[in-house]
PDB file of C-alpha atoms in Angstrom:
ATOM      1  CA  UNK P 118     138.133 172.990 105.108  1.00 49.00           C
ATOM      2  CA  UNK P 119     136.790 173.531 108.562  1.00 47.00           C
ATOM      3  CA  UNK P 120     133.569 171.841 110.045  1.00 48.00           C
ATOM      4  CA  UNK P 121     132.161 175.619 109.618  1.00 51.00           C
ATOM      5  CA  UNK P 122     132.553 175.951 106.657  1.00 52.00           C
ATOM      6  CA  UNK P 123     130.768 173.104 105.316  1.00 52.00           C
ATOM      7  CA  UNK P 124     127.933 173.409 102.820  1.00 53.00           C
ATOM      8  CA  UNK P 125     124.568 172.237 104.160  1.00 50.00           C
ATOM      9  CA  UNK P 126     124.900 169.603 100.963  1.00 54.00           C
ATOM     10  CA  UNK P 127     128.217 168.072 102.100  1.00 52.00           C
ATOM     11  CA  UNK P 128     127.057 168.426 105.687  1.00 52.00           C
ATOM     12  CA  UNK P 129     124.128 165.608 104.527  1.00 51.00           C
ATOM     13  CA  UNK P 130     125.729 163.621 102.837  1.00 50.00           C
ATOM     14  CA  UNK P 131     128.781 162.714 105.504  1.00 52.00           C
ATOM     15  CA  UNK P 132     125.973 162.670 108.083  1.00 53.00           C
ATOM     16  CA  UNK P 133     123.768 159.818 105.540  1.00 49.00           C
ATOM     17  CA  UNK P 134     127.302 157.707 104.761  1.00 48.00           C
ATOM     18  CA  UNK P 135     127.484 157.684 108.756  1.00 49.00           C
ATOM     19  CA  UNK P 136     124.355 156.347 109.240  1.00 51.00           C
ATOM     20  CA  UNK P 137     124.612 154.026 106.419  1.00 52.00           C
ATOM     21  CA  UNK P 138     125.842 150.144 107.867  1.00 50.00           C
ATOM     22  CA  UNK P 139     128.703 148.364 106.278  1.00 53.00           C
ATOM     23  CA  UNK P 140     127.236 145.500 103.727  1.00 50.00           C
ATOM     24  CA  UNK P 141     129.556 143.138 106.030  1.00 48.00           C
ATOM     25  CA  UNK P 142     127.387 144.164 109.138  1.00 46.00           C
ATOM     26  CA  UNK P 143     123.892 144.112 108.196  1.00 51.00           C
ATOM     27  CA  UNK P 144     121.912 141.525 109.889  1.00 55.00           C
ATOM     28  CA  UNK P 145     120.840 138.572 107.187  1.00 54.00           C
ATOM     29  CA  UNK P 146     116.891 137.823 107.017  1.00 61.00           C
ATOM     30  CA  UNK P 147     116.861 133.851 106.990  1.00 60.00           C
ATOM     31  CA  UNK P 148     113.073 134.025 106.120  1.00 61.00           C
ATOM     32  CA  UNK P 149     114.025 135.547 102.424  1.00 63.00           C
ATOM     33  CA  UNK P 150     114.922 132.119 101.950  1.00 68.00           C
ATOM     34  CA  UNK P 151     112.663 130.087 103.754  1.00 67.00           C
ATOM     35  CA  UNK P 152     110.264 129.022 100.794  1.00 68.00           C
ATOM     36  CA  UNK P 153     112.839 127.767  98.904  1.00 70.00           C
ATOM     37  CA  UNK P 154     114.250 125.260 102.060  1.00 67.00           C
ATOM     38  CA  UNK P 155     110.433 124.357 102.127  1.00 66.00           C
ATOM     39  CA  UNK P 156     110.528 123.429  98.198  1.00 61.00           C
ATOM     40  CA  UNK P 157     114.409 121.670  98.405  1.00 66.00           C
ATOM     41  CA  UNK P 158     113.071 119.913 101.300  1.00 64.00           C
ATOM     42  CA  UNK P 159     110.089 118.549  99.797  1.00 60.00           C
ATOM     43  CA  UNK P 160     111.852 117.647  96.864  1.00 57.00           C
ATOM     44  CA  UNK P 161     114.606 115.908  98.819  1.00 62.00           C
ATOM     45  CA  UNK P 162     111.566 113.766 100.604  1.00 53.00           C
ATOM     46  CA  UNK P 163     110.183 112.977  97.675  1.00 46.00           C
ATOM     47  CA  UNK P 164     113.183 112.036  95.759  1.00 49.00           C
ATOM     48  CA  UNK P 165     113.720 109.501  99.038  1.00 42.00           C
ATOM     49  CA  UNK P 166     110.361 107.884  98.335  1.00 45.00           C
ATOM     50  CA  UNK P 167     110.846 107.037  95.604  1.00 41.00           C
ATOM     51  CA  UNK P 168     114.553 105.910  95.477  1.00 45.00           C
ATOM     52  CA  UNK P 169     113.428 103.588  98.233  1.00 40.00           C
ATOM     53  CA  UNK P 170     110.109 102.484  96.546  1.00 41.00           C
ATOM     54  CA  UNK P 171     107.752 104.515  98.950  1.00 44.00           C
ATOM     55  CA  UNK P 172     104.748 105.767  96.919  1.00 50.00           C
ATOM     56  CA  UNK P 173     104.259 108.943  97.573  1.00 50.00           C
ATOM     57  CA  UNK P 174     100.321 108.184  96.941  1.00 50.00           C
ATOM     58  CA  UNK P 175      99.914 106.170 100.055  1.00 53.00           C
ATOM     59  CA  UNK P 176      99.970 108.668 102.744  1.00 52.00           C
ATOM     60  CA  UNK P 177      99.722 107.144 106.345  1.00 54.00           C
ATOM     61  CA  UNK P 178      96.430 107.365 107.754  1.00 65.00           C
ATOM     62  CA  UNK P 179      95.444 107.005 111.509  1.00 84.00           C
ATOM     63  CA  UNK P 180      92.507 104.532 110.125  1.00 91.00           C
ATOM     64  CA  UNK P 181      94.565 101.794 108.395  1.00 96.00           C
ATOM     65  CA  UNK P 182      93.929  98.427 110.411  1.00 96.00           C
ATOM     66  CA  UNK P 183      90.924  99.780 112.090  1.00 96.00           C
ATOM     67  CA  UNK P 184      87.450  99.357 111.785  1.00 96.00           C
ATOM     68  CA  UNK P 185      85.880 101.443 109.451  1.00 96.00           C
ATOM     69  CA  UNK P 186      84.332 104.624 111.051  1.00 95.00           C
ATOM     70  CA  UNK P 187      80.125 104.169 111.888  1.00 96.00           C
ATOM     71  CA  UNK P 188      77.875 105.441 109.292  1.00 96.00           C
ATOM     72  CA  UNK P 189      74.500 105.351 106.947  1.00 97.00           C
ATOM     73  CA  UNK P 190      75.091 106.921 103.073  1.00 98.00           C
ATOM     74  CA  UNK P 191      71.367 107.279 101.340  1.00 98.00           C
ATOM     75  CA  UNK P 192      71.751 106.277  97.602  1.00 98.00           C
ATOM     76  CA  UNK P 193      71.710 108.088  94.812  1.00 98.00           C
ATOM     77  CA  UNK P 194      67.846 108.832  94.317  1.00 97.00           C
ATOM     78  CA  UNK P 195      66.568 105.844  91.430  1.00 95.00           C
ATOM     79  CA  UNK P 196      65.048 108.753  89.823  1.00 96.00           C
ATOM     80  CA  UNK P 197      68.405 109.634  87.755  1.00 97.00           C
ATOM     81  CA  UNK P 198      68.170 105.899  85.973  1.00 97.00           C
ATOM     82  CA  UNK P 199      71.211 104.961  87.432  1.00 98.00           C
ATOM     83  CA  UNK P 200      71.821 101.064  86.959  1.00 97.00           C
ATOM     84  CA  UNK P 201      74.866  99.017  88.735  1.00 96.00           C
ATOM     85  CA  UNK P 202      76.684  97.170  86.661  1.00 95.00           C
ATOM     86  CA  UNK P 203      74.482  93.791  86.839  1.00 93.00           C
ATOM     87  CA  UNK P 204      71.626  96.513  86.073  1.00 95.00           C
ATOM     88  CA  UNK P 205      69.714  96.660  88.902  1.00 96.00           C
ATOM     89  CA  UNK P 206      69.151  99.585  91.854  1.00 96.00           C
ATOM     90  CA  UNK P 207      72.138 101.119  92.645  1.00 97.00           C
ATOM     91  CA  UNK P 208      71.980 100.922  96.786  1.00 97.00           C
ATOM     92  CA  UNK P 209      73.659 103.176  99.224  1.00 97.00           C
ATOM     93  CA  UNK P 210      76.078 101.660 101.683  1.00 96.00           C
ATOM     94  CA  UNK P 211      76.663 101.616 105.509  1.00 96.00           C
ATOM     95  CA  UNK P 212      79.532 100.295 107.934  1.00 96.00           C
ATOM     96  CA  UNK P 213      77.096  97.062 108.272  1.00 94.00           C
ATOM     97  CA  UNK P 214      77.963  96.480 104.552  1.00 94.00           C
ATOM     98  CA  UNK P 215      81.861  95.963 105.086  1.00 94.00           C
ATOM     99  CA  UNK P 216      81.408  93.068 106.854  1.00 88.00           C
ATOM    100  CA  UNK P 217      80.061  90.745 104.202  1.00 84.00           C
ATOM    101  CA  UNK P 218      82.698  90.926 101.232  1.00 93.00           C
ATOM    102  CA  UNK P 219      85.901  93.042 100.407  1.00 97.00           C
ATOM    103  CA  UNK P 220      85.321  96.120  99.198  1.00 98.00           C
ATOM    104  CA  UNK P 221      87.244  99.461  97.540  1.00 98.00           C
ATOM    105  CA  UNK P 222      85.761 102.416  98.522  1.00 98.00           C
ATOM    106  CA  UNK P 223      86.493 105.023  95.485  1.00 98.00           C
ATOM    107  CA  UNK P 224      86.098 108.710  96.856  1.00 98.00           C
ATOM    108  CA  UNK P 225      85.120 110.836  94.059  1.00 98.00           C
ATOM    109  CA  UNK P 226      83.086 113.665  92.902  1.00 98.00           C
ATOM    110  CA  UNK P 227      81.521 115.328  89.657  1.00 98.00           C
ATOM    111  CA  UNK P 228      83.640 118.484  90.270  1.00 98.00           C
ATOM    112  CA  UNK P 229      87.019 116.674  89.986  1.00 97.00           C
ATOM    113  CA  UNK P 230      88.733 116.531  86.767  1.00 97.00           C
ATOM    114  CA  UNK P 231      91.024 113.849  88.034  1.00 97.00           C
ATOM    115  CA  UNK P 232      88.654 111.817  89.032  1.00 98.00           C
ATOM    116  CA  UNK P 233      87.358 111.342  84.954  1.00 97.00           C
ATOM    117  CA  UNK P 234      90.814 110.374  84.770  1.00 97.00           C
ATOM    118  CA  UNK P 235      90.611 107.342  86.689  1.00 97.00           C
ATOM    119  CA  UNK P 236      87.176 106.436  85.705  1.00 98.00           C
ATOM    120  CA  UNK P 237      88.120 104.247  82.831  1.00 98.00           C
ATOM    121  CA  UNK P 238      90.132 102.293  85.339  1.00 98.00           C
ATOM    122  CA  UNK P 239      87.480 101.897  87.416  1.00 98.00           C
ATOM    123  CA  UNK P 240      85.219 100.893  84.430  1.00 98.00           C
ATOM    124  CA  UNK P 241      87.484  98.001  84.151  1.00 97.00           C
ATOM    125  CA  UNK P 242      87.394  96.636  87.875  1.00 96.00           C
ATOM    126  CA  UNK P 243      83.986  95.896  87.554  1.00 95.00           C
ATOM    127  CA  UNK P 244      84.752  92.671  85.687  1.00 93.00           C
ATOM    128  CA  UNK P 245      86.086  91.626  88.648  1.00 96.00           C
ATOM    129  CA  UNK P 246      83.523  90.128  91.058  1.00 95.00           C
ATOM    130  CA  UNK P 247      85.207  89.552  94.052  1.00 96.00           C
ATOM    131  CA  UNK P 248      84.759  92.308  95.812  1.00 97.00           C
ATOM    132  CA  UNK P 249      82.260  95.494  95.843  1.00 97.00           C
ATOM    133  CA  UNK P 250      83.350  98.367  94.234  1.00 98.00           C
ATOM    134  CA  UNK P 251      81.512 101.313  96.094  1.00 98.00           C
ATOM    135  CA  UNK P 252      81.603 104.972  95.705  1.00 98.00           C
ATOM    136  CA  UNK P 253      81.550 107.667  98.125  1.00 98.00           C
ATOM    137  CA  UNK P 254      80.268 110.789  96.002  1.00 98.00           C
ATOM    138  CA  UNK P 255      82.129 113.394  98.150  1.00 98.00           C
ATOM    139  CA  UNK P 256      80.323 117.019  98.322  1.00 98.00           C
ATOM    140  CA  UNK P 257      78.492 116.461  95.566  1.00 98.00           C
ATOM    141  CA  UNK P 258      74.925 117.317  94.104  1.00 97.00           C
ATOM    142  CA  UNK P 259      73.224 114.628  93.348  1.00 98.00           C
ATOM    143  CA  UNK P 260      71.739 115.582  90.123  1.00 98.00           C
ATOM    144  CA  UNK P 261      75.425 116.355  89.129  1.00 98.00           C
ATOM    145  CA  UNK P 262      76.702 112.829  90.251  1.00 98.00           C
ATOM    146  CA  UNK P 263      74.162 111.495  87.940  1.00 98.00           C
ATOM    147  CA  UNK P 264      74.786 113.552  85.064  1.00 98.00           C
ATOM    148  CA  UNK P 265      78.528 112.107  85.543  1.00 98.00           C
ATOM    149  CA  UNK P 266      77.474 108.620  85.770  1.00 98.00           C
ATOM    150  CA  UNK P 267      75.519 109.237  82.659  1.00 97.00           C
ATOM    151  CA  UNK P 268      78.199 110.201  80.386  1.00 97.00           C
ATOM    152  CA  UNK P 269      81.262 108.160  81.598  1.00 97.00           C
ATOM    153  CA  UNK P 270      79.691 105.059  82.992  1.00 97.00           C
ATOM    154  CA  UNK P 271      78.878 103.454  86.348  1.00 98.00           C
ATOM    155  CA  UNK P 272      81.330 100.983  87.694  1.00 98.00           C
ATOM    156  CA  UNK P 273      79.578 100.987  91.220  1.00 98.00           C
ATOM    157  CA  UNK P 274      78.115  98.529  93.040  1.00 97.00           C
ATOM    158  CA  UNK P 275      76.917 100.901  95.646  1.00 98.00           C
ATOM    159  CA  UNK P 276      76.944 104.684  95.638  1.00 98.00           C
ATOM    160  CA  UNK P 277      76.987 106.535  99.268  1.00 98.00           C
ATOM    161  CA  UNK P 278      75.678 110.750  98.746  1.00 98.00           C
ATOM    162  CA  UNK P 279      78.003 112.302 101.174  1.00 98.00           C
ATOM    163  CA  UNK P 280      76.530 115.871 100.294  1.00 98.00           C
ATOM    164  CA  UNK P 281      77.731 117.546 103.472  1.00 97.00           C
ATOM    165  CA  UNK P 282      81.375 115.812 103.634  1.00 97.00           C
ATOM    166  CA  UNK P 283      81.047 114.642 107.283  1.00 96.00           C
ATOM    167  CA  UNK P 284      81.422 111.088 106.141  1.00 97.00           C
ATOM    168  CA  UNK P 285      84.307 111.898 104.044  1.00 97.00           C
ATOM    169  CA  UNK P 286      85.652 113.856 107.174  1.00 96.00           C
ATOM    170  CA  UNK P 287      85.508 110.753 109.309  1.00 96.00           C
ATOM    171  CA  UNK P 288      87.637 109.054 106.752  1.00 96.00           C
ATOM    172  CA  UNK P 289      90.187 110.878 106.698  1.00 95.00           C
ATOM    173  CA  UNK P 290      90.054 111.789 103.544  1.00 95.00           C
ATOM    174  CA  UNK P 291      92.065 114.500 101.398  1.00 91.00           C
ATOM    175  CA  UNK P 292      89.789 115.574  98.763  1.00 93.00           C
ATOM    176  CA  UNK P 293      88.677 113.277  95.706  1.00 97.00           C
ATOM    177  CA  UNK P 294      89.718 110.735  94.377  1.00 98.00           C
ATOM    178  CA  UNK P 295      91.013 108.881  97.253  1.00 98.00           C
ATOM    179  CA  UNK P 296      90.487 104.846  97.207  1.00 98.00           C
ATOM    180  CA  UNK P 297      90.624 102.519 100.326  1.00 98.00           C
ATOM    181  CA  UNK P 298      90.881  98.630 100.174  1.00 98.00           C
ATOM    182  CA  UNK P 299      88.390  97.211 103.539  1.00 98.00           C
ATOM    183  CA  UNK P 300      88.861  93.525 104.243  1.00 97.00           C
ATOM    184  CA  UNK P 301      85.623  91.082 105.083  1.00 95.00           C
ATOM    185  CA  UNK P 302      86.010  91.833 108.598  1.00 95.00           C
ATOM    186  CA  UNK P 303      85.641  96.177 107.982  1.00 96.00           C
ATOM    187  CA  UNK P 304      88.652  96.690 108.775  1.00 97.00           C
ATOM    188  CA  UNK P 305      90.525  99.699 106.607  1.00 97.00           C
ATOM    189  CA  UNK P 306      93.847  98.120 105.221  1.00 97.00           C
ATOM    190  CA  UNK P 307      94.858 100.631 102.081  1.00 97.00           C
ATOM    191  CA  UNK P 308      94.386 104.077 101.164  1.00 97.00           C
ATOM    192  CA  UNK P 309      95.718 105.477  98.296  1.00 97.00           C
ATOM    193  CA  UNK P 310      95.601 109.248  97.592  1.00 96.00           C
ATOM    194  CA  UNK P 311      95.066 110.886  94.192  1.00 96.00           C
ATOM    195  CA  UNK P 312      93.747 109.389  91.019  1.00 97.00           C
ATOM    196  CA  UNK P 313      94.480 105.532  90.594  1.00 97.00           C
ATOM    197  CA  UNK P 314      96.625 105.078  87.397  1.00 97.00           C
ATOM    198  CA  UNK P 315      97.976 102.005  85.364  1.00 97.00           C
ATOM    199  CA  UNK P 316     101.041 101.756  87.375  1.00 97.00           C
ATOM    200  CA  UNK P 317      99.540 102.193  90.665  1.00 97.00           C
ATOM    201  CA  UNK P 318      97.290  99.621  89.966  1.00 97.00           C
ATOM    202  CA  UNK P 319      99.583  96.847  88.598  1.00 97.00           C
ATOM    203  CA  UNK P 320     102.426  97.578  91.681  1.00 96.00           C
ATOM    204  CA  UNK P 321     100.366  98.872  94.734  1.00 96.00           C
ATOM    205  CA  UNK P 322      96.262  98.782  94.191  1.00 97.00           C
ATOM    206  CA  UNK P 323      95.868  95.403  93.014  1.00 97.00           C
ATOM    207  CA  UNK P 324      98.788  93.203  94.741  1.00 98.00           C
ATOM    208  CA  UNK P 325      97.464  94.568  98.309  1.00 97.00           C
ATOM    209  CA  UNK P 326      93.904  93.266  97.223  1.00 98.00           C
ATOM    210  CA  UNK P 327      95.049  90.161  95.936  1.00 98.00           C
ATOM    211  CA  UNK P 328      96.516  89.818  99.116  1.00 97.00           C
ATOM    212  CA  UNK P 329      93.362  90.661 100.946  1.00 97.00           C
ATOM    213  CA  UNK P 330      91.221  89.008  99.239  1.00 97.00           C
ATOM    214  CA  UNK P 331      93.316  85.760 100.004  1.00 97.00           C
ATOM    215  CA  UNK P 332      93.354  86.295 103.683  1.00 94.00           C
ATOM    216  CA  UNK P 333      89.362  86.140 103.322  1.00 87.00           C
ATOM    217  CA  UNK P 334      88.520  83.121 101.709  1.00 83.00           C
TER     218      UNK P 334
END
């Protein structure tokens, strides 16, 4: 059959296979699979960690072994009925504060479902009475702190109202919970990210303030 005396149908459909470009040829998209390098990589990382006992909790920070930034936390309002441990006014706390015992700063906030997970641990620390056990209520409402403190318990020696988060943004800090070990001299020597647990406690939290807490007596 002559190239006159095609149909307009067959005419079409040589000119569409023409156009079409061999599977072999077509140009591969490497950003198809980009999210999954992203996720093998992570996973890779964090299978390294821990095969080589980094916890994957204590992210580096810029602040460890420096002084702790400058600031001035008002307290939770006395209003609420919220006793310290010992029973008395809970205070707030400033950088002045660091400098006359240890101290773990626990980042937290009524809004953060991990952080009633790691309240009963922090319930516990407070039989411990060499150091301060502070908490930095981290874009938070007061009233809501208290109601929190109410039900669950207040293991605080001092409680800091960071309403706006600029304190917690001078930190460093993630989101809640987040807790950092300061030695006698203000200094910032630990951070760990995420809710403190049993195991984090026994190997990380509590042999780097045993440690610190030797270096200061």
């Amino acid at each position: 059959m002559s190239q006159d005396n095609q149909t307009p149908d067959t005419q079409t459909k040589q000119q569409a296979a023409s156009e079409e470009t061999p599977p072999s040829k077509r140009r591969f998209n490497i950003f198809v699979l980009l999210p999954l390098l992203i996720f093998v990589g992570m996973a890779l990382l964090f299978g390294y960690q821990m095969q080589f006992g980094r916890n994957p909790n204590e992210v580096p920070s810029v602040l460890i072994n420096k002084p702790a930034p400058e600031f001035d936390l008002p307290p939770l309002d006395a209003s609420f009925g919220i006793r310290s441990p010992e029973g008395g006014v809970v205070p707030g706390f400033k950088t002045e504060d660091f400098k006359q015992k240890v101290s773990v700063v626990n980042v937290w906030a009524s809004w953060c479902p991990t952080c009633r997970d790691e309240h009963p641990l922090l319930i516990e620390l407070t039989n411990d009475n060499r150091f301060d056990l502070i908490g930095l209520a981290y874009k938070d409402e007061p009233a809501n702190s208290a109601r929190f403190l109410k039900n669950h318990g207040n293991p605080f020696d001092k409680i800091g109202m960071d309403v706006s988060g600029r304190v917690g943004i001078d930190w460093g800090v993630y989101g809640a919970p987040e807790t950092f070990i300061i030695d006698k001299k203000g200094i910032i020597r630990y951070k760990h990210i995420g809710a403190l647990t049993q195991r984090s406690i026994s190997e990380n939290f509590m042999p780097k303030l045993e440690k610190i807490l030797a270096e200061s007596n």
